[in-house]
mmCIF file of C-alpha atoms and ligand atoms in Angstrom:
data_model
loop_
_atom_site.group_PDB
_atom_site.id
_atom_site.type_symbol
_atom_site.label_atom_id
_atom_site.label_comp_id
_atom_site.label_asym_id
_atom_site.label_seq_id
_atom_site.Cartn_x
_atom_site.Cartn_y
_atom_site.Cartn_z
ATOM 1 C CA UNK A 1 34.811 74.295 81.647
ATOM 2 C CA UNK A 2 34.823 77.913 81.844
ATOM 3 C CA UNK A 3 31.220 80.293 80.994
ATOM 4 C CA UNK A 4 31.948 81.580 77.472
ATOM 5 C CA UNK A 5 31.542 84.509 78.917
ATOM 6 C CA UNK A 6 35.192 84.584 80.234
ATOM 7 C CA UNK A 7 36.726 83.112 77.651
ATOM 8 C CA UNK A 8 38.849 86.492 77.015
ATOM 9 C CA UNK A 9 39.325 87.174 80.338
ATOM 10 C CA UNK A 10 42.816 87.450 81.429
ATOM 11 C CA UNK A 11 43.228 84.690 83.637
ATOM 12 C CA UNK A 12 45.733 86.924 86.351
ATOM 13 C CA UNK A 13 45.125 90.156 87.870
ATOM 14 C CA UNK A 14 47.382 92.350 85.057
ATOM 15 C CA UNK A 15 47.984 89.856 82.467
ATOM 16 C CA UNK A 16 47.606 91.027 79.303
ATOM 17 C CA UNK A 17 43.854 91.101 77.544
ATOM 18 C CA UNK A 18 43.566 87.535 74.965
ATOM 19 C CA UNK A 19 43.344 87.933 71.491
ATOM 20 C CA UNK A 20 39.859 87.450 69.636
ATOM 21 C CA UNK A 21 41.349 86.497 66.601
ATOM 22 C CA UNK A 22 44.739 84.548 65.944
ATOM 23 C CA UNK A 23 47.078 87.223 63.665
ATOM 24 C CA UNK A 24 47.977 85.566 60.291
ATOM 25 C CA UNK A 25 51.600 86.022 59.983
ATOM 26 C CA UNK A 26 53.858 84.313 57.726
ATOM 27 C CA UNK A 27 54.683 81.592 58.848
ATOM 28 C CA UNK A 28 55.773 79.171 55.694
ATOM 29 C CA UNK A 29 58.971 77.896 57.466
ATOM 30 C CA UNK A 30 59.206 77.282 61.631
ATOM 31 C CA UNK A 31 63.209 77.131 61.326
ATOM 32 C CA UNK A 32 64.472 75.345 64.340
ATOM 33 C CA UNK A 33 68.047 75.674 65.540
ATOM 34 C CA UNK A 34 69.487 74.589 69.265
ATOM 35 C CA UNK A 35 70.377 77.659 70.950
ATOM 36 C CA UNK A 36 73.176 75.717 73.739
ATOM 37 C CA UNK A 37 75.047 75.434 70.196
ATOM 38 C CA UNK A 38 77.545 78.839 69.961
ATOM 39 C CA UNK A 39 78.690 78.583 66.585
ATOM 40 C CA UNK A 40 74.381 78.530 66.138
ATOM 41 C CA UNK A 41 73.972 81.343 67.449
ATOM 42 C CA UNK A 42 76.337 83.034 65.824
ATOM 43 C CA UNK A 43 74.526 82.564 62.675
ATOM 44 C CA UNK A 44 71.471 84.496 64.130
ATOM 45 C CA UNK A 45 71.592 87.988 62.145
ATOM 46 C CA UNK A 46 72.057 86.028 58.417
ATOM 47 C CA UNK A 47 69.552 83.322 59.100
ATOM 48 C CA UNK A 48 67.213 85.442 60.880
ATOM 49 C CA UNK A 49 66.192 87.502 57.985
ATOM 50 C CA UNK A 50 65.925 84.524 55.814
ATOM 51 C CA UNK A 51 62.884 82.677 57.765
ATOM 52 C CA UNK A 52 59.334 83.629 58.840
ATOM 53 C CA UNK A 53 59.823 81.902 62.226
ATOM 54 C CA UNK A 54 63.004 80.953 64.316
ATOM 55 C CA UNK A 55 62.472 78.754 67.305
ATOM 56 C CA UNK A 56 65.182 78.368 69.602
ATOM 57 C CA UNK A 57 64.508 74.488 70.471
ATOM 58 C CA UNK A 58 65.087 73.174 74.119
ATOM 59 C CA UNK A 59 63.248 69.752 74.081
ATOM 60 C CA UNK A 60 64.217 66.999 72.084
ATOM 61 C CA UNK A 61 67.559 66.927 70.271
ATOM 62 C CA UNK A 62 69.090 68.975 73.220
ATOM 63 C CA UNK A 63 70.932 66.393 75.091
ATOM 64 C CA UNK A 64 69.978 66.391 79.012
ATOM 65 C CA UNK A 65 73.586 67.978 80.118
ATOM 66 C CA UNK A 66 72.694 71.151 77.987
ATOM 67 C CA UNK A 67 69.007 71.935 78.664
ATOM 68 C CA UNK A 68 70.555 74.787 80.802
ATOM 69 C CA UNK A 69 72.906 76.262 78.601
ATOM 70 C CA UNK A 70 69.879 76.227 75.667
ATOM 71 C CA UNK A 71 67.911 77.696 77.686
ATOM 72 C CA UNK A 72 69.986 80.489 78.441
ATOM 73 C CA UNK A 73 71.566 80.622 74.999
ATOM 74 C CA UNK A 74 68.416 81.545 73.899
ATOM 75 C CA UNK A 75 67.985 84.652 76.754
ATOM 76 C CA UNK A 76 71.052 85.582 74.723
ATOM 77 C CA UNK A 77 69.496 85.586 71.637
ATOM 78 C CA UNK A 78 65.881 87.009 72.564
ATOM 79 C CA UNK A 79 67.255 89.832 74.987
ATOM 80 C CA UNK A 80 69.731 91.028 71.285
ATOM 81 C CA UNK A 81 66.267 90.120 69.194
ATOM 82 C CA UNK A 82 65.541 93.056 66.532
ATOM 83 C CA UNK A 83 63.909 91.316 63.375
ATOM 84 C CA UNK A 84 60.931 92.375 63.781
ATOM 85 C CA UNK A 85 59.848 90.648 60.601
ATOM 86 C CA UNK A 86 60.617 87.247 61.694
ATOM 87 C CA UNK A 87 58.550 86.079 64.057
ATOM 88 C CA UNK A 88 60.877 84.426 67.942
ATOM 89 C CA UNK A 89 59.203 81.002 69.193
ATOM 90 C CA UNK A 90 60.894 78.809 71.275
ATOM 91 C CA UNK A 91 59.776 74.621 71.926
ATOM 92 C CA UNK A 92 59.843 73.994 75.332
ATOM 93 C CA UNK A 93 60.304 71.274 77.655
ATOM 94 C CA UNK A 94 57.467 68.603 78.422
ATOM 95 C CA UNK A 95 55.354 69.256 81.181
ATOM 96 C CA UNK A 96 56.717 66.205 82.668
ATOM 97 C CA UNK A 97 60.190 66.868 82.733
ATOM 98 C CA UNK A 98 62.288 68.710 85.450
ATOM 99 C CA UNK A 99 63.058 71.474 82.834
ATOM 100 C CA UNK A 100 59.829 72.777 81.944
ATOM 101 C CA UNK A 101 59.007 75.115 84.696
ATOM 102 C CA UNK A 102 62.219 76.792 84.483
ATOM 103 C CA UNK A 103 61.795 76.928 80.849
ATOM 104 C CA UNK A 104 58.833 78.719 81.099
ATOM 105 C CA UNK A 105 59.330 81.118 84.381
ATOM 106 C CA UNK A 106 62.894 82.118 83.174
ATOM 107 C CA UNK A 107 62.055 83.105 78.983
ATOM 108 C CA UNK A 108 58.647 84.694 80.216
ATOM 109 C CA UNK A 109 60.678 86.676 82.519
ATOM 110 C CA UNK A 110 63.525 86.913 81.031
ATOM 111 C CA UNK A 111 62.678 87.686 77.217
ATOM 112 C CA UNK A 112 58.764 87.745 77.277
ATOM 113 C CA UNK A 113 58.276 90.631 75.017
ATOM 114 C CA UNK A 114 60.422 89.356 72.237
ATOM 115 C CA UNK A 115 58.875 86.217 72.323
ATOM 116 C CA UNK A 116 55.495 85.437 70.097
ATOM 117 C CA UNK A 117 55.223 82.063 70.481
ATOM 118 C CA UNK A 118 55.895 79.071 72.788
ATOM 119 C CA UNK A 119 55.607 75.739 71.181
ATOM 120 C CA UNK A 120 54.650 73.096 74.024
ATOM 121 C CA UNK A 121 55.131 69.341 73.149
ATOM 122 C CA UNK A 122 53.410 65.999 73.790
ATOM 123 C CA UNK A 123 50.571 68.138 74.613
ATOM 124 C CA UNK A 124 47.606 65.107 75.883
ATOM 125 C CA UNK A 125 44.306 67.301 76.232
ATOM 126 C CA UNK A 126 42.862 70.651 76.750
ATOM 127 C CA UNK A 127 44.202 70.537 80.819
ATOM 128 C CA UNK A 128 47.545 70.508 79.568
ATOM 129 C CA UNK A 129 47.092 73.781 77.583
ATOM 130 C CA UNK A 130 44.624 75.038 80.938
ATOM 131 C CA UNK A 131 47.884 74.622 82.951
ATOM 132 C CA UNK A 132 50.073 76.268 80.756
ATOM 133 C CA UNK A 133 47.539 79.108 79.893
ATOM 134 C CA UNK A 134 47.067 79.899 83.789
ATOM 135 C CA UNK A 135 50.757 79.985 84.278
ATOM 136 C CA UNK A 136 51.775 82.119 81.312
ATOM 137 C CA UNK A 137 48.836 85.051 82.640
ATOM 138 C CA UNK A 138 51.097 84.779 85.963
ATOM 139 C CA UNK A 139 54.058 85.160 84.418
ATOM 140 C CA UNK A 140 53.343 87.653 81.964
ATOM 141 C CA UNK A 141 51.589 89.574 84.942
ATOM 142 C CA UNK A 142 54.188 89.723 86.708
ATOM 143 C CA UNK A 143 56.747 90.740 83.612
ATOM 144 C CA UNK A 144 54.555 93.420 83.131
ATOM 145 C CA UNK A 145 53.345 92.303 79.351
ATOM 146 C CA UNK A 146 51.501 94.155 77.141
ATOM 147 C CA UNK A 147 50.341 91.260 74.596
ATOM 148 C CA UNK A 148 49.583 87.745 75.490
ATOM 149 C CA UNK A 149 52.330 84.472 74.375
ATOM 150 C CA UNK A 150 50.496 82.609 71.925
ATOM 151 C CA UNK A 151 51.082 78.482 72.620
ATOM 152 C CA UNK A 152 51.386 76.162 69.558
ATOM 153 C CA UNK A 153 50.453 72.502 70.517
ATOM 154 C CA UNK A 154 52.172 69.236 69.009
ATOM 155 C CA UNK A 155 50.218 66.509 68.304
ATOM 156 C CA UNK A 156 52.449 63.860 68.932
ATOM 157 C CA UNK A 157 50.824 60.819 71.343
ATOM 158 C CA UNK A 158 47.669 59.234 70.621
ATOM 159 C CA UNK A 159 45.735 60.695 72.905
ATOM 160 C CA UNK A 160 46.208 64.290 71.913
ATOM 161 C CA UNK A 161 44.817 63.294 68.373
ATOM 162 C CA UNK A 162 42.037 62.129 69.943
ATOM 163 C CA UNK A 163 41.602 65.434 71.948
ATOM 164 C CA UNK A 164 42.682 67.452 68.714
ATOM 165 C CA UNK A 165 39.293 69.670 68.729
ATOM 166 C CA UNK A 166 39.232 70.187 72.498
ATOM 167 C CA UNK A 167 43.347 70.739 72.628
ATOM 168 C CA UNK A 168 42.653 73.380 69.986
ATOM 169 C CA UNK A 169 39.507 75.571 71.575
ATOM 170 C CA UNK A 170 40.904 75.094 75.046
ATOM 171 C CA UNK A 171 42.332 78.213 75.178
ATOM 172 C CA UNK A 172 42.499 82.272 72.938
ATOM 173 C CA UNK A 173 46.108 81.459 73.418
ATOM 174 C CA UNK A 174 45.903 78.380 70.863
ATOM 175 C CA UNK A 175 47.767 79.832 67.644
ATOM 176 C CA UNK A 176 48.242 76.177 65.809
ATOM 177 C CA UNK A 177 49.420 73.126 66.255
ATOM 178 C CA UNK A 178 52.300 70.893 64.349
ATOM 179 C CA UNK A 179 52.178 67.422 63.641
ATOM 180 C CA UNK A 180 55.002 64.980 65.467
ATOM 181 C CA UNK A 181 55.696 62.310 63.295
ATOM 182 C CA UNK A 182 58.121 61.177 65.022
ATOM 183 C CA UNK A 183 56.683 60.867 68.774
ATOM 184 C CA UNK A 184 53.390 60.279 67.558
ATOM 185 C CA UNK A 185 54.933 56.534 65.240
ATOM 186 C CA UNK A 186 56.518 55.619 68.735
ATOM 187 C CA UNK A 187 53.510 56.531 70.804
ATOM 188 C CA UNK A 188 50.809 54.425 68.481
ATOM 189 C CA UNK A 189 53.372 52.181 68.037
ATOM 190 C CA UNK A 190 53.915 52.399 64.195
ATOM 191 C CA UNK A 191 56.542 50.100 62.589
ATOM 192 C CA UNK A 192 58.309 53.199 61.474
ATOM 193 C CA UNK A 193 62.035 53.665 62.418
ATOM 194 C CA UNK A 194 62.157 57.831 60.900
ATOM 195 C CA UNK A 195 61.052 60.979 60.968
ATOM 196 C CA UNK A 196 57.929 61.982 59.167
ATOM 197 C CA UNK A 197 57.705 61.028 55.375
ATOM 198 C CA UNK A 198 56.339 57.828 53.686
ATOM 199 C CA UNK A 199 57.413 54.679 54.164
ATOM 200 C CA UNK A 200 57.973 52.067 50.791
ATOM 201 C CA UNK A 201 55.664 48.825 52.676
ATOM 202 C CA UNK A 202 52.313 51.144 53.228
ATOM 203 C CA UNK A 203 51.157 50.926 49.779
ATOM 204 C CA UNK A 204 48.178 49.644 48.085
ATOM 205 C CA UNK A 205 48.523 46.954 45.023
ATOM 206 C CA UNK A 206 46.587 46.727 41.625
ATOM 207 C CA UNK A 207 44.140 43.893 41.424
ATOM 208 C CA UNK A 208 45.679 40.527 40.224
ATOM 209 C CA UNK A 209 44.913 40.093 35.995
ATOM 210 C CA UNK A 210 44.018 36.603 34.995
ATOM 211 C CA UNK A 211 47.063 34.767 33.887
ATOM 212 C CA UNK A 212 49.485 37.862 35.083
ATOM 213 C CA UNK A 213 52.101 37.064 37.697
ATOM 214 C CA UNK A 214 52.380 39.224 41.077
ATOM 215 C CA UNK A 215 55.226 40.890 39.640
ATOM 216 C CA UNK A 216 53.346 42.742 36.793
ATOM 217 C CA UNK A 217 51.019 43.962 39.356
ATOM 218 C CA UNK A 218 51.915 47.764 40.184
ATOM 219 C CA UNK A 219 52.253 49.054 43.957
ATOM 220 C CA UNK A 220 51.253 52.322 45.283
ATOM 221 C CA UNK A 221 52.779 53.972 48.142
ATOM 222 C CA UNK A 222 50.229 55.538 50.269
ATOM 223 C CA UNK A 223 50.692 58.437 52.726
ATOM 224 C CA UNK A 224 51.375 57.537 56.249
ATOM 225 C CA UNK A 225 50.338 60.634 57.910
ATOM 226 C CA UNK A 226 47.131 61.661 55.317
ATOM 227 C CA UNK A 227 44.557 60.789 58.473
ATOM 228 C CA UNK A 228 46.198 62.676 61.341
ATOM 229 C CA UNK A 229 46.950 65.713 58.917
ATOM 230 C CA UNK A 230 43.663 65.920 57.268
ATOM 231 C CA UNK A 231 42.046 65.897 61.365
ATOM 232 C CA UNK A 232 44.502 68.109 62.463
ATOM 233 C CA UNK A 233 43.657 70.796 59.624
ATOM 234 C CA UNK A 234 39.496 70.267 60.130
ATOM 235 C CA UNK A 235 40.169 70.781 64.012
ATOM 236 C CA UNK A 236 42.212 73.567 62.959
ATOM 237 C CA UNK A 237 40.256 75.415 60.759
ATOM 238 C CA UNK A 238 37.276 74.851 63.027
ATOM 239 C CA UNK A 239 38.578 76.788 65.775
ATOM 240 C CA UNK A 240 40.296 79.410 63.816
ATOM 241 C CA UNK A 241 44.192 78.576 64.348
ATOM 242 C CA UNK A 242 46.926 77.387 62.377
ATOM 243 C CA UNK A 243 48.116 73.679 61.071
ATOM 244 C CA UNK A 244 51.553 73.151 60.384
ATOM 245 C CA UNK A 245 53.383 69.941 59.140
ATOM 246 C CA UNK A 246 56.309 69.051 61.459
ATOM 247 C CA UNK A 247 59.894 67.757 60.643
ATOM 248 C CA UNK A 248 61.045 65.547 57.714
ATOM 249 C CA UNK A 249 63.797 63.851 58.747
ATOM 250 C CA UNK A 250 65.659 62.960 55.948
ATOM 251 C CA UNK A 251 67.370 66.066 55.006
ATOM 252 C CA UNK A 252 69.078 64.614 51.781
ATOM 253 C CA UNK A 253 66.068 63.887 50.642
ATOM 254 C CA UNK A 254 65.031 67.235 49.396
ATOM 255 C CA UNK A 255 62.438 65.809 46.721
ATOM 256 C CA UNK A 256 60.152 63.486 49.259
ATOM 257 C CA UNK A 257 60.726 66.666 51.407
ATOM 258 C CA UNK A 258 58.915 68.761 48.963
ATOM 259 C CA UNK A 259 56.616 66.310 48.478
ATOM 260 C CA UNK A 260 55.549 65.938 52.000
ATOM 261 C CA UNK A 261 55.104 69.811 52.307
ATOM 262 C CA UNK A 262 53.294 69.935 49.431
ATOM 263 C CA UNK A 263 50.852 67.457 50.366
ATOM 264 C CA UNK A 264 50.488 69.350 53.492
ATOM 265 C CA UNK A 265 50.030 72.993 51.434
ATOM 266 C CA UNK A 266 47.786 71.804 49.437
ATOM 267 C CA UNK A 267 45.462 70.179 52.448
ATOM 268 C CA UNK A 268 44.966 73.626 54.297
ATOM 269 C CA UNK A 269 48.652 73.685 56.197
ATOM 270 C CA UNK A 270 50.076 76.960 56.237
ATOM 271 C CA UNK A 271 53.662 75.952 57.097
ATOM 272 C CA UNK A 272 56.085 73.368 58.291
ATOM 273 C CA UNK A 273 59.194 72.606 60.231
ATOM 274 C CA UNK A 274 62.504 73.434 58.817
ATOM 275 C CA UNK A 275 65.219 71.442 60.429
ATOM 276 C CA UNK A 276 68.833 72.633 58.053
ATOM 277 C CA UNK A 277 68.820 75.386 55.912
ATOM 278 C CA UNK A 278 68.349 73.521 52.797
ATOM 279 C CA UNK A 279 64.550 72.843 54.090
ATOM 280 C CA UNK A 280 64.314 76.890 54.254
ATOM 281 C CA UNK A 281 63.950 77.406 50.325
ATOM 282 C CA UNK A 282 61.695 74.282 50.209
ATOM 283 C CA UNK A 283 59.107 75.619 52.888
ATOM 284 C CA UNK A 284 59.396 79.186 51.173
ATOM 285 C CA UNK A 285 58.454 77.530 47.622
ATOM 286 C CA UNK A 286 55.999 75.204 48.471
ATOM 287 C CA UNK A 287 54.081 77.340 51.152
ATOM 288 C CA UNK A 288 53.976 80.406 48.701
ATOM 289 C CA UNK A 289 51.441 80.037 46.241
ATOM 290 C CA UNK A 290 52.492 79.359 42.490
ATOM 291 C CA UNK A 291 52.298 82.504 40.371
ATOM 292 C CA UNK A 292 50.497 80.847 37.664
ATOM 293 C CA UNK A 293 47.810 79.432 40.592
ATOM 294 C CA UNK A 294 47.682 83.776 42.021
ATOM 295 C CA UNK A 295 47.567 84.684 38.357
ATOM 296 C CA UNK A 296 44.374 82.371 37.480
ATOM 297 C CA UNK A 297 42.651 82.616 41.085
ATOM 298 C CA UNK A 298 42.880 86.851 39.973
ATOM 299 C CA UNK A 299 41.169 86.271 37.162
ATOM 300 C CA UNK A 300 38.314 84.088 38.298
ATOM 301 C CA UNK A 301 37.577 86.199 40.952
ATOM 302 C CA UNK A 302 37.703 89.221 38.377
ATOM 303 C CA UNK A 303 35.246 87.386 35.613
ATOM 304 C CA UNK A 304 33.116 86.316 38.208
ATOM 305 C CA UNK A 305 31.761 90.055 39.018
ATOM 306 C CA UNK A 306 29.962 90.433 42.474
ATOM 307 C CA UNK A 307 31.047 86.498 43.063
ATOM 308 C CA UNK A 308 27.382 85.233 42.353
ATOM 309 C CA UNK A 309 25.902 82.712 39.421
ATOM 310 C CA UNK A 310 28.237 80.626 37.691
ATOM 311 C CA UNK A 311 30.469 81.298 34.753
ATOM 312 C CA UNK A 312 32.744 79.219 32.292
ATOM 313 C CA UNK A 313 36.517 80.201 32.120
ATOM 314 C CA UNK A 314 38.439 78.045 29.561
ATOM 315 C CA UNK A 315 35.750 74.730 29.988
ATOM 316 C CA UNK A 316 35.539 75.057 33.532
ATOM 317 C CA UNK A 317 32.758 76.256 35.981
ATOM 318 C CA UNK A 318 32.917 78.403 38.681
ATOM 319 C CA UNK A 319 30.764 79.518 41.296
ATOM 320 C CA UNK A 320 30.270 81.271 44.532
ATOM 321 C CA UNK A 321 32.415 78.394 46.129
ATOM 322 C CA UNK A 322 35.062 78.206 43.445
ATOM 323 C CA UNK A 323 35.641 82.199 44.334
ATOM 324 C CA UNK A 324 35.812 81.489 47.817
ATOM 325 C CA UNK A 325 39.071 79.357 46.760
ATOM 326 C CA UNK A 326 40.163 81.998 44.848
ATOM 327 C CA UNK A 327 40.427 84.565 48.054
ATOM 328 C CA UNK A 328 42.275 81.892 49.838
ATOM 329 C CA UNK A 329 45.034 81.727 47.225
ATOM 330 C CA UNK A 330 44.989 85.494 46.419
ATOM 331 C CA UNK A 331 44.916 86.634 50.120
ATOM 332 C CA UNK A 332 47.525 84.441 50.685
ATOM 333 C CA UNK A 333 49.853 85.340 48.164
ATOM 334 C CA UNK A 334 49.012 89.258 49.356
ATOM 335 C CA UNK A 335 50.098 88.495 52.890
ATOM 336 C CA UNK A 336 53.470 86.717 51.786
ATOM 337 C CA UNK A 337 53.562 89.787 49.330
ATOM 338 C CA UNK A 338 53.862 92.298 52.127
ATOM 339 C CA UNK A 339 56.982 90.605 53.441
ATOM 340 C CA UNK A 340 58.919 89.474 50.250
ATOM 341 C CA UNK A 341 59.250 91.915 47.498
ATOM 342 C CA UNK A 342 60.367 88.927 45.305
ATOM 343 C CA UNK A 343 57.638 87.239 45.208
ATOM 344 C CA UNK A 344 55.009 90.919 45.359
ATOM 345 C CA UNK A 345 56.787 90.910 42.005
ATOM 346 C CA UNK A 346 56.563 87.483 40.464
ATOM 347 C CA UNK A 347 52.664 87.979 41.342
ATOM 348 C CA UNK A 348 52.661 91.584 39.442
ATOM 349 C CA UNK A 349 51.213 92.834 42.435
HETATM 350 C C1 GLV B 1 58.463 66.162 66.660
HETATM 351 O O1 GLV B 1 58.660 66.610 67.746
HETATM 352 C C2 GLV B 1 58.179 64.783 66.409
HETATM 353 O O2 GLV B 1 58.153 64.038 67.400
HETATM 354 O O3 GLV B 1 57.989 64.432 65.242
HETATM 355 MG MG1 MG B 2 58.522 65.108 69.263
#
């Protein structure tokens, strides 16, 4: 392990000093689209404006035969990038496969200052983000960057859950990490057969009544991915970086969709994946604090003065720690604020 004391050391001769603190962007929907697809990239400049973060995706769901043409669709795209708003990420490669080094060496080079963040999957341990780290400070040395690439982990086998603390302090680079649902069922060999979401046979059932039949006795369908979520977020929070939810897979199913996210808002996540444009408007509503939720979290932090003692507001208490809630939401709702006048205006701000 390195001495703390170069922690925020650049790790190449000219690479770009590392961030002390991880920059809180918006970052509600990660809206991924596959940039070997033309007609895709054609839609750039109208979806673009409509998402905190586009990825251009090269890993799964690009089929083998066009790793190279995503790869440079998406030079295309990040050497033409403007929005400065929306944030440019891409996913890359795994650090198995034959594509990841030219994944990395060519966008670095290639489109390095456009990009903020590079998503790396199936990520095991902290060595796999040392690697990567080390490589980007050549690379960016080299390009001649002035900021550092941030790198967003997924936590997709078993083994980088239980890493998930060391993954995220391994490096100032480490801006968040995303659950894989998907990877992560096949790699702990779940009997699941989709993509994040619940599943109708992991559920709990009421105790049997005397004299009742098994019919009468209600089920209740737990949440698959509570556990690995709620760890992700602690490990998270503890090192200062971002949790996301991943994909939901169903895309008709807008409702279990919401639900998922909302589970995930409401847990600490600040975002999740957005996979078709109708999981854009979701991410944007669930990930934006209610008005009603800004609107009460103002005026607790208001009655409550210099935030010390404890008052009543309508039959319930609050303290020091029911203020510190209140900032959350309100600080929140302030950062999406500064982005979306539509919503600065539904929260009277
Ligand atoms: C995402 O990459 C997943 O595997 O769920
Ligand atoms: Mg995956």
């Amino acid at each position: 392990m390195r001495s703390p004391k170069d922690f925020f050391s650049p790790l190449a001769l000219g690479a770009p000093e590392p961030l002390r603190e991880i920059p809180f962007r918006p970052s509600r929907m990660i809206h991924f689209f596959d940039p070997s697809n033309e007609k895709m990239r054609s839609k750039i400049d109208t979806i673009a404006p409509k998402v905190d973060v586009l990825l251009g995706n090269l890993e799964d769901a690009v089929a083998a035969d066009n790793k190279d043409a995503a790869r440079a669709g998406l030079v295309e795209v990040g050497k033409a990038w403007s929005t400065s708003e929306t944030q440019l990420w891409t996913r890359v490669n795994s650090l198995d496969s034959p594509w990841f080094l030219d994944d990395v060496m060519t966008l670095v080079s290639e489109i390095g200052e456009n990009l903020d963040v590079i998503m790396v999957p199936k990520v095991e341990g902290p060595e796999d983000i040392h690697y990567v780290d080390q490589l980007l400070a050549q690379l960016e040395a080299r390009a001649g960057l002035a900021e550092p690439i941030l790198v967003h982990a997924i936590l997709e086998t078993a083994q980088g859950v239980a890493n998930v603390e060391s993954i995220c302090g391994a490096s100032p680079r480490m801006q968040g990490l995303s659950l894989g649902p998907a990877d992560l069922a096949a790699d702990r060999r779940m009997k699941t057969t989709r993509v994040g979401g619940g599943h109708p046979g992991y559920l709990v059932r009421q105790d049997p009544e005397e004299g009742a039949n098994d019919e009468a006795r209600a089920t209740y369908q737990q949440d698959l991915w509570h556990y690995t979520l709620a760890r992700m977020v602690d490990a998270c929070g503890a090192h200062g970086i971002l949790p996301f939810y991943g994909p939901f897979g169903d895309i008709a199913d807008t409702v279990a969709c919401e639900d998922q996210f909302r589970n995930a808002y409401l847990l600490g996540c600040v975002g999740a994946w957005s996979l078709h444009p109708v999981q854009i408007d979701i991410a944007k509503k669930v990930f934006s604090p209610e008005p009603s939720e800004v609107a009460w979290a103002m005026r607790v932090i208001d009655e409550m003065g210099d935030g010390t003692g404890a008052v009543m507001i309508d039959g319930k208490m609050q303290d020091d720690a029911t203020v510190k809630q209140c900032h959350v939401v309100v600080n929140l709702a302030r950062e999406l604020a500064a982005k979306d006048p539509d919503l600065a205006s539904e929260y009277g701000f």
